[in-house]
CSV table of C-alpha atoms in Angstrom, one decimal:
chain,number,residue,atom,x,y,z
A,1,UNK,CA,-38.5,-27.5,10.4
A,2,UNK,CA,-37.2,-24.7,12.7
A,3,UNK,CA,-35.9,-25.6,16.1
A,4,UNK,CA,-36.5,-22.1,17.4
A,5,UNK,CA,-39.4,-21.6,19.8
A,6,UNK,CA,-42.1,-19.6,18.1
A,7,UNK,CA,-43.6,-16.4,19.5
A,8,UNK,CA,-47.1,-15.3,19.9
A,9,UNK,CA,-47.5,-12.3,17.5
A,10,UNK,CA,-46.8,-9.1,19.3
A,11,UNK,CA,-45.7,-5.6,18.7
A,12,UNK,CA,-43.3,-5.7,21.7
A,13,UNK,CA,-40.0,-7.3,22.2
A,14,UNK,CA,-41.0,-8.9,25.5
A,15,UNK,CA,-43.4,-11.6,24.4
A,16,UNK,CA,-42.7,-15.0,25.9
A,17,UNK,CA,-41.5,-17.6,23.3
A,18,UNK,CA,-43.4,-20.8,23.2
A,19,UNK,CA,-41.9,-24.0,21.9
A,20,UNK,CA,-42.8,-24.9,18.3
A,21,UNK,CA,-44.8,-28.1,17.7
A,22,UNK,CA,-42.5,-29.0,14.8
A,23,UNK,CA,-41.5,-32.7,14.7
A,24,UNK,CA,-38.0,-33.5,15.9
A,25,UNK,CA,-35.7,-36.4,15.1
A,26,UNK,CA,-34.9,-36.9,18.7
A,27,UNK,CA,-36.5,-36.0,22.0
A,28,UNK,CA,-35.6,-32.6,23.4
A,29,UNK,CA,-34.6,-32.6,27.1
A,30,UNK,CA,-36.1,-30.1,29.5
A,31,UNK,CA,-32.7,-28.5,29.8
A,32,UNK,CA,-32.3,-28.0,26.1
A,33,UNK,CA,-35.9,-26.8,25.8
A,34,UNK,CA,-35.2,-24.2,28.4
A,35,UNK,CA,-32.0,-23.2,26.7
A,36,UNK,CA,-33.8,-22.7,23.4
A,37,UNK,CA,-36.6,-20.7,25.0
A,38,UNK,CA,-34.2,-18.4,26.9
A,39,UNK,CA,-32.0,-17.8,23.8
A,40,UNK,CA,-35.0,-17.1,21.7
A,41,UNK,CA,-36.3,-14.6,24.2
A,42,UNK,CA,-32.8,-12.9,24.3
A,43,UNK,CA,-32.8,-12.7,20.5
A,44,UNK,CA,-36.3,-11.3,20.5
A,45,UNK,CA,-35.2,-8.6,22.9
A,46,UNK,CA,-32.6,-7.5,20.3
A,47,UNK,CA,-34.4,-8.0,17.0
A,48,UNK,CA,-38.1,-8.3,17.8
A,49,UNK,CA,-40.4,-11.3,17.6
A,50,UNK,CA,-41.3,-10.9,13.9
A,51,UNK,CA,-37.7,-11.2,12.8
A,52,UNK,CA,-37.1,-14.3,14.9
A,53,UNK,CA,-40.3,-16.1,13.9
A,54,UNK,CA,-39.8,-15.5,10.2
A,55,UNK,CA,-37.7,-18.4,9.0
A,56,UNK,CA,-36.4,-16.4,6.0
A,57,UNK,CA,-34.7,-13.7,8.0
A,58,UNK,CA,-31.0,-13.4,8.9
A,59,UNK,CA,-32.0,-13.0,12.5
A,60,UNK,CA,-33.8,-16.4,12.5
A,61,UNK,CA,-30.9,-18.1,10.8
A,62,UNK,CA,-28.3,-16.6,13.2
A,63,UNK,CA,-30.2,-17.9,16.2
A,64,UNK,CA,-30.7,-21.3,14.7
A,65,UNK,CA,-26.9,-21.5,14.0
A,66,UNK,CA,-26.2,-20.5,17.6
A,67,UNK,CA,-28.6,-23.2,18.9
A,68,UNK,CA,-27.5,-26.1,16.7
A,69,UNK,CA,-24.2,-25.5,14.9
A,70,UNK,CA,-22.1,-23.2,16.9
A,71,UNK,CA,-19.4,-25.3,18.6
A,72,UNK,CA,-19.3,-23.0,21.6
A,73,UNK,CA,-23.0,-23.9,22.4
A,74,UNK,CA,-23.6,-20.7,24.3
A,75,UNK,CA,-26.7,-20.0,26.4
A,76,UNK,CA,-28.6,-16.8,26.9
A,77,UNK,CA,-26.6,-15.9,30.0
A,78,UNK,CA,-23.3,-16.2,28.3
A,79,UNK,CA,-21.5,-12.8,28.4
A,80,UNK,CA,-20.8,-12.9,24.6
A,81,UNK,CA,-24.2,-14.2,23.5
A,82,UNK,CA,-25.7,-10.9,22.4
A,83,UNK,CA,-22.7,-9.8,20.3
A,84,UNK,CA,-22.1,-13.2,18.8
A,85,UNK,CA,-25.8,-13.3,17.8
A,86,UNK,CA,-25.4,-9.8,16.3
A,87,UNK,CA,-22.3,-10.7,14.3
A,88,UNK,CA,-23.9,-14.0,13.1
A,89,UNK,CA,-26.9,-12.0,12.0
A,90,UNK,CA,-24.5,-9.6,10.3
A,91,UNK,CA,-23.0,-12.5,8.3
A,92,UNK,CA,-26.4,-14.0,7.3
A,93,UNK,CA,-27.6,-10.4,6.3
A,94,UNK,CA,-24.7,-9.9,4.0
A,95,UNK,CA,-24.7,-13.3,2.3
A,96,UNK,CA,-28.4,-13.8,1.5
A,97,UNK,CA,-28.7,-16.2,4.5
A,98,UNK,CA,-25.5,-18.0,3.6
A,99,UNK,CA,-26.5,-18.6,-0.1
A,100,UNK,CA,-23.8,-16.1,-1.3
A,101,UNK,CA,-20.2,-15.9,-0.3
A,102,UNK,CA,-17.6,-13.4,0.9
A,103,UNK,CA,-14.3,-12.9,-0.8
A,104,UNK,CA,-12.4,-13.7,2.4
A,105,UNK,CA,-13.2,-15.6,5.5
A,106,UNK,CA,-16.8,-16.4,4.8
A,107,UNK,CA,-18.3,-19.4,6.6
A,108,UNK,CA,-17.9,-21.8,3.7
A,109,UNK,CA,-14.2,-22.8,3.4
A,110,UNK,CA,-14.8,-24.2,-0.1
A,111,UNK,CA,-15.8,-20.9,-1.5
A,112,UNK,CA,-14.0,-18.3,0.6
A,113,UNK,CA,-10.3,-18.3,1.4
A,114,UNK,CA,-9.0,-17.2,4.9
A,115,UNK,CA,-5.4,-16.7,6.0
A,116,UNK,CA,-6.3,-18.1,9.4
A,117,UNK,CA,-9.3,-20.3,10.2
A,118,UNK,CA,-9.8,-18.6,13.5
A,119,UNK,CA,-10.7,-15.5,11.4
A,120,UNK,CA,-13.5,-17.3,9.6
A,121,UNK,CA,-17.0,-16.1,10.4
A,122,UNK,CA,-19.1,-18.7,12.1
A,123,UNK,CA,-16.0,-20.6,13.2
A,124,UNK,CA,-15.6,-22.0,16.7
A,125,UNK,CA,-13.3,-19.2,17.7
A,126,UNK,CA,-14.4,-16.1,19.5
A,127,UNK,CA,-16.2,-13.6,17.4
A,128,UNK,CA,-13.5,-11.2,18.5
A,129,UNK,CA,-11.1,-13.2,16.3
A,130,UNK,CA,-13.3,-13.1,13.2
A,131,UNK,CA,-12.2,-11.1,10.2
A,132,UNK,CA,-12.3,-7.4,10.7
A,133,UNK,CA,-13.5,-7.5,14.3
A,134,UNK,CA,-11.6,-5.8,17.1
A,135,UNK,CA,-12.5,-6.1,20.8
A,136,UNK,CA,-11.4,-4.3,23.9
A,137,UNK,CA,-9.9,-5.9,27.0
A,138,UNK,CA,-13.4,-6.8,28.2
A,139,UNK,CA,-14.2,-8.7,25.1
A,140,UNK,CA,-16.6,-6.1,23.7
A,141,UNK,CA,-16.6,-5.3,20.0
A,142,UNK,CA,-15.2,-1.8,19.4
A,143,UNK,CA,-14.5,-1.9,15.6
A,144,UNK,CA,-15.9,-3.6,12.5
A,145,UNK,CA,-13.7,-3.2,9.4
A,146,UNK,CA,-14.8,-5.5,6.6
A,147,UNK,CA,-14.1,-3.5,3.4
A,148,UNK,CA,-14.0,-4.7,-0.1
A,149,UNK,CA,-15.1,-8.2,0.7
A,150,UNK,CA,-18.2,-8.9,-1.4
A,151,UNK,CA,-20.8,-8.0,1.2
A,152,UNK,CA,-24.3,-7.5,-0.1
A,153,UNK,CA,-27.6,-7.0,1.5
A,154,UNK,CA,-29.8,-4.3,3.2
A,155,UNK,CA,-27.7,-1.9,5.2
A,156,UNK,CA,-30.7,-0.9,7.3
A,157,UNK,CA,-31.0,-4.4,8.6
A,158,UNK,CA,-27.3,-4.5,9.4
A,159,UNK,CA,-27.3,-1.2,11.3
A,160,UNK,CA,-30.4,-2.0,13.2
A,161,UNK,CA,-28.8,-5.2,14.5
A,162,UNK,CA,-25.6,-3.4,15.5
A,163,UNK,CA,-27.5,-1.2,17.9
A,164,UNK,CA,-27.0,-3.9,20.5
A,165,UNK,CA,-23.3,-3.1,20.3
A,166,UNK,CA,-23.8,0.6,20.8
A,167,UNK,CA,-22.2,0.8,24.2
A,168,UNK,CA,-18.8,-0.3,22.8
A,169,UNK,CA,-18.8,0.1,19.0
A,170,UNK,CA,-16.5,3.0,17.9
A,171,UNK,CA,-15.8,2.2,14.3
A,172,UNK,CA,-17.8,0.8,11.4
A,173,UNK,CA,-16.1,0.4,8.0
A,174,UNK,CA,-18.0,-1.4,5.3
A,175,UNK,CA,-16.5,0.4,2.3
A,176,UNK,CA,-16.3,-1.0,-1.3
A,177,UNK,CA,-19.0,-3.7,-1.1
A,178,UNK,CA,-22.5,-4.1,-2.6
A,179,UNK,CA,-24.7,-3.0,0.3
A,180,UNK,CA,-28.0,-1.5,-0.6
A,181,UNK,CA,-31.1,0.3,0.7
A,182,UNK,CA,-31.1,3.4,2.9
A,183,UNK,CA,-29.3,4.4,6.1
A,184,UNK,CA,-31.9,3.9,8.9
A,185,UNK,CA,-32.6,6.4,11.6
A,186,UNK,CA,-31.2,3.8,14.1
A,187,UNK,CA,-27.7,4.9,13.0
A,188,UNK,CA,-28.2,7.6,15.6
A,189,UNK,CA,-28.3,5.0,18.4
A,190,UNK,CA,-24.7,4.0,17.8
A,191,UNK,CA,-23.8,6.8,20.3
A,192,UNK,CA,-20.1,5.9,20.7
A,193,UNK,CA,-19.4,5.7,17.0
A,194,UNK,CA,-16.3,7.7,16.0
A,195,UNK,CA,-15.9,6.7,12.4
A,196,UNK,CA,-18.5,5.6,9.8
A,197,UNK,CA,-17.4,4.4,6.4
A,198,UNK,CA,-20.2,3.3,4.0
A,199,UNK,CA,-18.7,4.7,0.9
A,200,UNK,CA,-18.6,2.8,-2.5
A,201,UNK,CA,-21.7,0.7,-2.0
A,202,UNK,CA,-25.2,0.9,-3.6
A,203,UNK,CA,-27.0,3.0,-1.0
A,204,UNK,CA,-29.9,5.2,-1.9
A,205,UNK,CA,-32.2,7.7,-0.1
A,206,UNK,CA,-31.3,10.6,2.1
A,207,UNK,CA,-29.0,11.1,5.1
A,208,UNK,CA,-31.2,10.9,8.2
A,209,UNK,CA,-31.1,13.6,10.8
A,210,UNK,CA,-30.5,11.1,13.6
A,211,UNK,CA,-26.7,11.4,13.4
A,212,UNK,CA,-27.3,14.5,15.6
A,213,UNK,CA,-26.8,12.0,18.4
A,214,UNK,CA,-23.4,10.9,17.2
A,215,UNK,CA,-21.5,13.5,19.2
A,216,UNK,CA,-18.2,11.6,19.0
A,217,UNK,CA,-18.2,11.1,15.2
A,218,UNK,CA,-14.9,12.2,13.5
A,219,UNK,CA,-15.4,10.7,10.0
A,220,UNK,CA,-18.6,10.5,8.0
A,221,UNK,CA,-18.1,8.8,4.6
A,222,UNK,CA,-20.9,7.9,2.3
A,223,UNK,CA,-19.3,8.8,-1.0
A,224,UNK,CA,-19.8,6.8,-4.3
A,225,UNK,CA,-23.3,5.7,-3.7
A,226,UNK,CA,-26.7,6.7,-5.2
A,227,UNK,CA,-27.9,8.8,-2.3
A,228,UNK,CA,-29.8,12.1,-2.8
A,229,UNK,CA,-31.5,14.9,-1.0
A,230,UNK,CA,-30.1,17.9,0.9
A,231,UNK,CA,-27.4,17.6,3.6
A,232,UNK,CA,-28.9,17.8,7.2
A,233,UNK,CA,-27.1,20.2,9.5
A,234,UNK,CA,-27.5,17.6,12.2
A,235,UNK,CA,-24.5,15.6,11.0
A,236,UNK,CA,-22.1,18.4,12.0
A,237,UNK,CA,-20.5,18.1,15.4
A,238,UNK,CA,-17.4,19.7,16.9
A,239,UNK,CA,-15.6,16.3,16.6
A,240,UNK,CA,-16.1,16.0,12.8
A,241,UNK,CA,-12.8,16.0,10.9
A,242,UNK,CA,-13.6,14.1,7.7
A,243,UNK,CA,-16.6,14.5,5.4
A,244,UNK,CA,-17.0,12.3,2.3
A,245,UNK,CA,-20.2,12.8,0.2
A,246,UNK,CA,-18.7,12.6,-3.3
A,247,UNK,CA,-20.3,11.1,-6.3
A,248,UNK,CA,-23.9,10.9,-5.1
A,249,UNK,CA,-27.0,13.0,-6.1
A,250,UNK,CA,-27.0,15.4,-3.2
A,251,UNK,CA,-28.3,18.9,-4.0
A,252,UNK,CA,-29.1,22.3,-2.5
A,253,UNK,CA,-26.8,24.6,-0.7
A,254,UNK,CA,-24.3,23.6,2.0
A,255,UNK,CA,-25.8,24.0,5.5
A,256,UNK,CA,-24.6,26.8,7.7
A,257,UNK,CA,-23.8,24.2,10.5
A,258,UNK,CA,-21.0,23.0,8.4
A,259,UNK,CA,-19.1,26.2,9.1
A,260,UNK,CA,-20.3,26.8,12.7
A,261,UNK,CA,-20.6,23.4,14.4
A,262,UNK,CA,-17.6,21.5,12.8
A,263,UNK,CA,-14.8,24.0,12.9
A,264,UNK,CA,-12.2,21.1,13.0
A,265,UNK,CA,-13.1,19.9,9.5
A,266,UNK,CA,-9.9,19.0,7.7
A,267,UNK,CA,-10.8,16.8,4.7
A,268,UNK,CA,-13.9,17.6,2.7
A,269,UNK,CA,-15.0,15.8,-0.5
A,270,UNK,CA,-18.4,16.8,-1.8
A,271,UNK,CA,-17.5,16.6,-5.5
A,272,UNK,CA,-19.7,14.9,-8.1
A,273,UNK,CA,-23.1,16.1,-6.8
A,274,UNK,CA,-25.5,18.9,-7.6
A,275,UNK,CA,-24.7,21.4,-4.9
A,276,UNK,CA,-25.5,24.9,-5.9
A,277,UNK,CA,-25.2,28.6,-4.9
A,278,UNK,CA,-21.9,30.5,-4.4
A,279,UNK,CA,-18.9,28.9,-2.6
A,280,UNK,CA,-19.6,29.8,1.0
A,281,UNK,CA,-17.4,32.3,2.8
A,282,UNK,CA,-17.8,30.1,5.8
A,283,UNK,CA,-14.9,28.0,4.6
A,284,UNK,CA,-12.8,30.7,6.1
A,285,UNK,CA,-13.9,29.4,9.6
A,286,UNK,CA,-12.3,26.0,8.9
A,287,UNK,CA,-8.8,26.9,9.8
A,288,UNK,CA,-7.6,23.3,9.8
A,289,UNK,CA,-8.8,22.5,6.3
A,290,UNK,CA,-6.3,20.4,4.3
A,291,UNK,CA,-8.4,19.0,1.4
A,292,UNK,CA,-11.4,20.5,-0.3
A,293,UNK,CA,-12.9,18.8,-3.3
A,294,UNK,CA,-16.0,20.6,-4.7
A,295,UNK,CA,-15.7,19.6,-8.3
A,296,UNK,CA,-18.5,18.6,-10.6
A,297,UNK,CA,-21.2,20.6,-8.9
A,298,UNK,CA,-23.3,23.7,-9.8
A,299,UNK,CA,-21.5,26.3,-7.8
A,300,UNK,CA,-21.5,29.8,-9.3
A,301,UNK,CA,-19.8,33.1,-8.7
A,302,UNK,CA,-16.3,33.9,-7.7
A,303,UNK,CA,-13.9,32.2,-5.4
A,304,UNK,CA,-14.1,33.9,-2.0
A,305,UNK,CA,-10.8,35.0,-0.5
A,306,UNK,CA,-11.9,33.2,2.7
A,307,UNK,CA,-11.4,29.9,0.9
A,308,UNK,CA,-7.6,30.3,1.4
A,309,UNK,CA,-7.5,31.2,5.2
A,310,UNK,CA,-6.3,27.7,6.2
A,311,UNK,CA,-2.5,27.6,6.3
A,312,UNK,CA,-2.8,23.8,5.9
A,313,UNK,CA,-4.7,23.7,2.6
A,314,UNK,CA,-2.8,21.4,0.3
A,315,UNK,CA,-5.4,20.1,-2.1
A,316,UNK,CA,-8.1,22.1,-3.8
A,317,UNK,CA,-10.3,21.0,-6.7
A,318,UNK,CA,-13.0,23.4,-7.9
A,319,UNK,CA,-13.2,22.0,-11.5
A,320,UNK,CA,-16.3,21.6,-13.6
A,321,UNK,CA,-18.5,24.2,-12.0
A,322,UNK,CA,-19.8,27.6,-13.2
A,323,UNK,CA,-17.3,29.7,-11.3
A,324,UNK,CA,-16.1,33.0,-12.8
A,325,UNK,CA,-14.2,36.2,-12.2
A,326,UNK,CA,-10.5,36.7,-11.5
A,327,UNK,CA,-8.6,34.7,-8.9
A,328,UNK,CA,-8.3,36.3,-5.5
A,329,UNK,CA,-4.8,37.4,-4.4
A,330,UNK,CA,-5.3,35.4,-1.2
A,331,UNK,CA,-4.8,32.2,-3.4
A,332,UNK,CA,-1.2,33.0,-3.8
A,333,UNK,CA,-0.7,33.1,0.0
A,334,UNK,CA,-1.9,29.4,0.3
A,335,UNK,CA,1.7,28.2,0.1
A,336,UNK,CA,0.9,24.7,1.3
A,337,UNK,CA,-1.0,23.9,-1.9
A,338,UNK,CA,0.2,20.9,-3.7
A,339,UNK,CA,-2.6,20.3,-6.1
A,340,UNK,CA,-4.8,23.0,-7.6
A,341,UNK,CA,-7.5,22.2,-10.2
A,342,UNK,CA,-9.6,25.1,-11.4
A,343,UNK,CA,-10.4,23.6,-14.8
A,344,UNK,CA,-13.7,23.8,-16.7
A,345,UNK,CA,-15.0,27.0,-15.3
A,346,UNK,CA,-15.3,30.6,-16.5
A,347,UNK,CA,-12.3,32.1,-14.7
A,348,UNK,CA,-10.9,35.2,-16.5
A,349,UNK,CA,-8.2,37.8,-16.3
A,350,UNK,CA,-4.4,37.3,-16.3
A,351,UNK,CA,-2.5,34.6,-14.5
A,352,UNK,CA,-0.7,36.5,-11.7
A,353,UNK,CA,3.1,36.4,-11.5
A,354,UNK,CA,2.5,35.5,-7.9
A,355,UNK,CA,1.7,32.0,-9.0
A,356,UNK,CA,5.4,31.4,-8.5
A,357,UNK,CA,4.9,31.8,-4.7
A,358,UNK,CA,3.1,28.4,-4.6
A,359,UNK,CA,6.4,26.5,-4.5
A,360,UNK,CA,4.9,23.2,-3.3
A,361,UNK,CA,2.6,22.8,-6.3
A,362,UNK,CA,2.9,19.4,-8.0
A,363,UNK,CA,-0.2,19.6,-10.2
A,364,UNK,CA,-1.8,22.8,-11.6
A,365,UNK,CA,-4.8,22.5,-13.9
A,366,UNK,CA,-6.2,25.8,-15.4
A,367,UNK,CA,-7.6,24.1,-18.5
A,368,UNK,CA,-10.9,25.3,-20.2
A,369,UNK,CA,-11.3,28.8,-18.7
A,370,UNK,CA,-10.9,32.3,-20.1
A,371,UNK,CA,-7.5,33.4,-18.8
A,372,UNK,CA,-5.9,36.0,-21.0
A,373,UNK,CA,-2.4,37.4,-21.5
A,374,UNK,CA,1.0,35.7,-21.3
A,375,UNK,CA,2.0,32.7,-19.3
A,376,UNK,CA,4.1,34.2,-16.4
A,377,UNK,CA,7.7,33.2,-16.3
A,378,UNK,CA,7.4,32.7,-12.6
A,379,UNK,CA,5.8,29.4,-13.2
A,380,UNK,CA,9.4,28.3,-13.7
A,381,UNK,CA,9.8,28.6,-10.0
A,382,UNK,CA,7.5,25.7,-9.4
A,383,UNK,CA,10.2,23.1,-9.2
A,384,UNK,CA,7.9,20.4,-7.7
A,385,UNK,CA,5.6,20.4,-10.7
A,386,UNK,CA,4.6,17.1,-12.2
A,387,UNK,CA,1.7,18.4,-14.3
A,388,UNK,CA,0.7,21.8,-15.7
A,389,UNK,CA,-2.3,22.3,-18.1
A,390,UNK,CA,-3.1,25.8,-19.4
A,391,UNK,CA,-4.9,24.7,-22.6
A,392,UNK,CA,-8.2,25.9,-23.9
A,393,UNK,CA,-7.8,29.4,-22.6
A,394,UNK,CA,-7.3,32.8,-24.3
A,395,UNK,CA,-3.6,33.0,-23.5
A,396,UNK,CA,-1.0,34.0,-26.0
A,397,UNK,CA,2.7,34.4,-26.6
A,398,UNK,CA,5.5,31.9,-25.9
A,399,UNK,CA,5.9,29.3,-23.3
A,400,UNK,CA,8.5,31.0,-21.0
A,401,UNK,CA,12.0,29.7,-21.2
A,402,UNK,CA,11.9,29.3,-17.4
A,403,UNK,CA,9.1,26.8,-17.7
A,404,UNK,CA,10.7,24.9,-20.6
A,405,UNK,CA,14.0,24.7,-18.7
A,406,UNK,CA,12.3,23.3,-15.7
A,407,UNK,CA,10.5,20.7,-17.8
A,408,UNK,CA,13.7,19.7,-19.6
A,409,UNK,CA,15.8,19.5,-16.4
A,410,UNK,CA,13.3,17.9,-14.0
A,411,UNK,CA,12.6,14.2,-14.0
A,412,UNK,CA,9.3,14.9,-12.3
A,413,UNK,CA,7.7,17.4,-14.7
A,414,UNK,CA,6.2,15.0,-17.2
A,415,UNK,CA,3.1,16.8,-18.4
A,416,UNK,CA,2.9,20.3,-19.9
A,417,UNK,CA,-0.2,21.0,-22.0
A,418,UNK,CA,-0.9,24.2,-23.9
A,419,UNK,CA,-2.7,25.6,-27.0
A,420,UNK,CA,0.3,25.1,-29.2
A,421,UNK,CA,-1.3,23.3,-32.1
A,422,UNK,CA,-3.1,24.4,-35.3
A,423,UNK,CA,-2.1,26.7,-38.2
A,424,UNK,CA,-2.0,29.8,-35.9
A,425,UNK,CA,-1.2,28.4,-32.4
A,426,UNK,CA,-2.0,30.7,-29.5
A,427,UNK,CA,1.1,29.6,-27.6
A,428,UNK,CA,4.5,29.0,-29.2
A,429,UNK,CA,6.2,26.0,-27.5
A,430,UNK,CA,9.7,24.8,-28.2
A,431,UNK,CA,9.9,21.3,-29.6
A,432,UNK,CA,11.1,19.6,-26.5
A,433,UNK,CA,9.0,21.7,-24.1
A,434,UNK,CA,5.3,20.9,-24.2
A,435,UNK,CA,4.3,17.3,-23.9
A,436,UNK,CA,1.0,17.9,-25.6
A,437,UNK,CA,-0.3,20.6,-27.9
A,438,UNK,CA,-4.0,21.4,-28.1
A,439,UNK,CA,-5.7,23.4,-30.8
A,440,UNK,CA,-7.6,25.3,-28.1
A,441,UNK,CA,-9.9,28.0,-29.3
A,442,UNK,CA,-7.7,28.8,-32.3
A,443,UNK,CA,-7.9,27.7,-35.9
């Protein structure tokens, strides 16, 4: 039977716990009874009476561990009680109440390795020493970084319990685990949060609007989940630098706030969704943009010249959309570009000789478009190239000697793909030049 005092059913967090009549193997002293009542009341203030009274919840199990098994034997007035309770609840919530295990530093030493026993969750050391936990000089938790560690469970329960740490918590990174359910509105109560990484889990549902309260947030990462819906403009703040929404089921157009409220955005990955409409000219407002991935969406129309305003733009992936038209001249002024992927669209026209101005390019993918004419010899100026793919286009002629010479002389340039196969190849490529010949649209 539970040793936790039970509560009279109540909708508030302030109900007074009363001791359970469950039998006990030994008499409980009045001091211990008072300790249990006070700790139960403190836990109720954080989690609510329903969570504490229900013996199947991680909150109940965390409090029972603190009462009976924690070597520190804290009481409700201990300075670290609340955050130790929160982190214990976190552990039980991500291990099915201890029935499952973590990869590293879980509570059970027989099923989970740990380089230092002081880092093991539910050990006798301070919770500030537990795996992935960082505290400030006052002993308050500022960062939780437990990525790729076999965590499972309901993310809404976890975040709700972390609200008690809102005055100090600045970073939360739970990437590459098996967390499920939806992001709760309570995420907006973590008012000091600067970075949020929930990517590569099993989350579903929409992004709540409550992040409008996260005015210090620099990174918002929920990529590689099963989320859906449109993107709320409320997530965009002046502090936001990194946005990762890739490989979900988000749809609709990009909100205008992205280009008016978060002008410091530098790294944007929204690929692998169902965003639609034209590529917004508002990208021109993001003058610090370094990385933009919009591949595998439903964008239409031409590439706006404004896309290339940022002098820092080094990675651009627009592949697998329905983009068309000729490439804007402004592209060739984006001389910081290192990777450019425009494959699997409907781009047309000739490839400009100005392509040689992009001297930092390491990867250029123009595959599966409708480019016409000759391959410009100025591509031979791209002496940083590792990969070039111009296959499945309407190009013709010979692969320029300048490109072949670069491939044969450079130890870096390992991949050159063109439509040089078939009975009537569109591109004539010297034997040692192209690494792979496609039949393309020819016979």
